[in-house]
Short mmCIF file of C-alpha atoms in Angstrom, two decimals:
data_model
loop_
_atom_site.label_atom_id
_atom_site.label_comp_id
_atom_site.label_asym_id
_atom_site.label_seq_id
_atom_site.Cartn_x
_atom_site.Cartn_y
_atom_site.Cartn_z
CA MET D 1 -61.64 4.72 19.64
CA ARG D 2 -58.56 5.99 17.86
CA ARG D 3 -58.58 9.19 19.94
CA ARG D 4 -58.74 7.21 23.20
CA HIS D 5 -55.69 5.18 22.13
CA LEU D 6 -53.78 8.38 21.39
CA LEU D 7 -54.57 9.80 24.85
CA VAL D 8 -53.35 6.63 26.54
CA THR D 9 -50.15 6.70 24.48
CA LEU D 10 -49.52 10.34 25.38
CA ALA D 11 -50.09 9.67 29.08
CA LEU D 12 -47.61 6.81 29.35
CA PRO D 13 -44.40 8.89 29.49
CA SER D 14 -45.77 11.04 32.32
CA LEU D 15 -46.78 7.94 34.28
CA SER D 16 -43.29 6.47 34.05
CA SER D 17 -41.64 9.73 35.13
CA ARG D 18 -44.13 9.98 38.00
CA ALA D 19 -43.25 6.44 39.09
CA ALA D 20 -39.58 7.37 39.21
CA ALA D 21 -40.41 10.36 41.40
CA THR D 22 -42.07 8.14 44.02
CA ASP D 23 -38.73 6.69 45.11
CA GLU D 24 -38.64 9.49 47.69
CA LEU D 25 -41.04 10.25 50.50
CA ALA D 26 -42.09 13.87 51.02
CA VAL D 27 -43.16 15.03 54.47
CA THR D 28 -45.20 18.22 54.14
CA GLY D 29 -47.92 20.29 55.78
CA ASP D 30 -47.83 21.77 59.26
CA VAL D 31 -44.14 21.01 59.82
CA LYS D 32 -41.16 23.29 60.39
CA ARG D 33 -38.95 21.29 58.01
CA THR D 34 -40.29 19.78 54.82
CA LEU D 35 -38.47 16.50 54.25
CA SER D 36 -37.65 14.42 51.20
CA LEU D 37 -36.42 10.96 52.22
CA SER D 38 -35.20 8.07 50.09
CA GLY D 39 -35.00 4.48 51.22
CA ASP D 40 -31.26 4.98 51.79
CA ALA D 41 -31.93 8.01 53.99
CA LEU D 42 -34.39 5.95 56.05
CA ARG D 43 -31.79 3.19 56.49
CA GLU D 44 -29.44 5.81 57.98
CA PHE D 45 -31.84 6.76 60.80
CA PRO D 46 -30.37 5.92 64.21
CA ALA D 47 -30.90 2.43 65.63
CA PRO D 48 -33.64 3.47 68.13
CA ALA D 49 -35.77 4.73 65.20
CA GLN D 50 -35.39 1.48 63.26
CA THR D 51 -38.06 -1.16 63.75
CA SER D 52 -39.13 -4.49 62.35
CA TYR D 53 -41.82 -7.09 62.75
CA ARG D 54 -42.30 -10.68 61.73
CA SER D 55 -45.55 -11.97 60.35
CA SER D 56 -46.97 -15.12 58.91
CA ARG D 57 -50.33 -15.75 57.38
CA GLU D 58 -52.61 -18.59 56.50
CA VAL D 59 -53.90 -19.21 53.00
CA ALA D 60 -56.65 -21.81 52.68
CA GLY D 61 -55.78 -23.18 56.13
CA GLN D 62 -52.10 -23.65 55.23
CA ALA D 63 -49.44 -21.71 57.12
CA GLN D 64 -47.23 -19.63 54.81
CA SER D 65 -43.59 -18.74 55.42
CA THR D 66 -42.79 -16.05 57.95
CA THR D 67 -41.63 -12.72 56.60
CA GLU D 68 -39.74 -9.88 58.28
CA VAL D 69 -40.45 -6.25 57.40
CA ARG D 70 -38.00 -3.49 58.37
CA GLY D 71 -38.47 0.24 58.44
CA VAL D 72 -38.40 3.42 60.48
CA CYS D 73 -41.01 4.37 63.06
CA LEU D 74 -43.37 6.91 61.53
CA LEU D 75 -43.15 9.00 64.69
CA ALA D 76 -39.35 9.24 64.28
CA VAL D 77 -39.83 10.59 60.75
CA LEU D 78 -42.38 13.11 62.02
CA GLU D 79 -40.08 14.21 64.83
CA GLN D 80 -37.40 15.03 62.23
CA ALA D 81 -39.88 17.25 60.37
CA VAL D 82 -40.90 18.96 63.67
CA LEU D 83 -44.55 19.84 64.14
CA ALA D 84 -45.24 23.55 63.49
CA GLU D 85 -47.19 24.25 66.67
CA ARG D 86 -48.94 27.50 67.46
CA ASP D 87 -49.56 26.34 71.02
CA ARG D 88 -48.40 23.44 73.14
CA PHE D 89 -51.62 21.45 72.62
CA ASP D 90 -51.58 21.39 68.81
CA TRP D 91 -50.08 17.89 68.77
CA ARG D 92 -53.31 16.66 70.35
CA ARG D 93 -55.33 17.71 67.32
CA THR D 94 -52.94 16.72 64.55
CA ALA D 95 -53.78 14.29 61.76
CA VAL D 96 -51.06 12.46 59.83
CA ILE D 97 -52.13 11.41 56.34
CA ALA D 98 -50.14 8.79 54.42
CA ILE D 99 -50.72 9.22 50.68
CA ALA D 100 -49.91 6.65 47.99
CA ARG D 101 -48.97 7.35 44.39
CA ASP D 102 -52.49 6.36 43.26
CA GLY D 103 -54.15 8.69 45.80
CA TYR D 104 -54.99 6.02 48.41
CA ARG D 105 -54.87 7.55 51.89
CA ALA D 106 -54.68 6.34 55.46
CA VAL D 107 -55.02 8.59 58.48
CA PHE D 108 -53.32 8.42 61.87
CA ALA D 109 -53.72 10.76 64.82
CA TRP D 110 -50.48 12.15 66.27
CA PRO D 111 -51.61 11.21 69.83
CA GLU D 112 -52.19 7.63 68.59
CA LEU D 113 -48.66 7.47 67.15
CA ALA D 114 -47.08 8.93 70.29
CA ASN D 115 -49.17 7.35 73.06
CA THR D 116 -50.31 3.87 72.05
CA ALA D 117 -48.49 0.58 71.63
CA GLY D 118 -50.06 0.11 68.20
CA GLY D 119 -49.13 3.62 67.13
CA LEU D 120 -45.49 3.14 68.09
CA GLN D 121 -45.37 0.14 65.72
CA VAL D 122 -46.45 2.12 62.65
CA MET D 123 -43.53 2.27 60.25
CA VAL D 124 -42.32 3.54 56.94
CA ALA D 125 -41.18 0.19 55.55
CA TYR D 126 -38.31 -0.09 53.09
CA GLU D 127 -37.30 -3.77 53.28
CA ARG D 128 -38.81 -7.25 53.38
CA ASP D 129 -36.68 -10.30 54.22
CA GLY D 130 -33.43 -8.39 53.74
CA ALA D 131 -34.30 -7.06 50.26
CA PRO D 132 -36.02 -3.87 49.09
CA LEU D 133 -39.81 -4.04 49.04
CA GLY D 134 -41.11 -5.68 45.89
CA ALA D 135 -42.96 -4.29 42.91
CA GLN D 136 -46.32 -4.84 44.63
CA GLU D 137 -45.52 -2.44 47.48
CA GLY D 138 -43.18 0.02 45.79
CA PRO D 139 -39.95 1.34 47.28
CA LEU D 140 -41.68 2.58 50.48
CA ALA D 141 -44.89 1.61 52.27
CA ILE D 142 -46.72 2.28 55.52
CA HIS D 143 -47.27 -0.77 57.73
CA ALA D 144 -49.37 -0.71 60.89
CA PRO D 145 -48.75 -4.17 62.40
CA GLY D 146 -50.54 -3.27 65.63
CA ASP D 147 -53.87 -2.78 63.84
CA THR D 148 -56.42 -5.57 64.27
CA ARG D 149 -57.02 -5.42 60.52
CA THR D 150 -53.76 -4.33 58.92
CA GLY D 151 -55.02 -3.97 55.34
CA PRO D 152 -56.92 -0.67 55.50
CA ARG D 153 -53.90 1.35 56.66
CA HIS D 154 -51.27 -0.51 54.61
CA VAL D 155 -50.25 2.21 52.14
CA LYS D 156 -48.29 0.79 49.21
CA TRP D 157 -46.24 3.00 46.89
CA LEU D 158 -46.02 5.63 49.63
CA GLN D 159 -45.36 9.05 48.15
CA ARG D 160 -46.18 11.63 50.80
CA ILE D 161 -46.92 12.16 54.48
CA GLU D 162 -49.03 15.23 55.09
CA VAL D 163 -49.31 16.66 58.60
CA ARG D 164 -52.36 18.77 59.43
CA VAL D 165 -53.14 20.50 62.69
CA LEU D 166 -56.94 20.57 62.90
CA ARG D 167 -57.72 24.07 64.08
CA ASP D 168 -61.13 25.73 64.50
#
């Protein structure tokens, strides 16, 4: 038991330094430009890339207050990184993986993000109701408000976006 306690104590400093490192989003993989974006950098994206949505929910049959989430369209972030294509059809077979600090992952297809109404709503969120995202979501999160069930692809504590062209 004493050894287990020692291991937990030794791991704590690395966890706190890792948490500090998650304040930036890395965009990696099959891209021409690897990106590292902070919440401030996302706020500086041009107006057409900025997006928001309002949502309300019911808890035990009672309507809760409406909340507004702001962020940048995921596709706009990907377009800044520029897909590293070998041929002009690579975008059709590209997977975009959003990865949280704890390893949770959600997958989007590039054609979904570029060609569907729901895909165009997917955002890298940085703000809720005019304030930075709270401690539950971390500094950055993926929101997919167009999904029928938004929970499975809501990536809290977003750390990395990995782009993969699925080749034979």
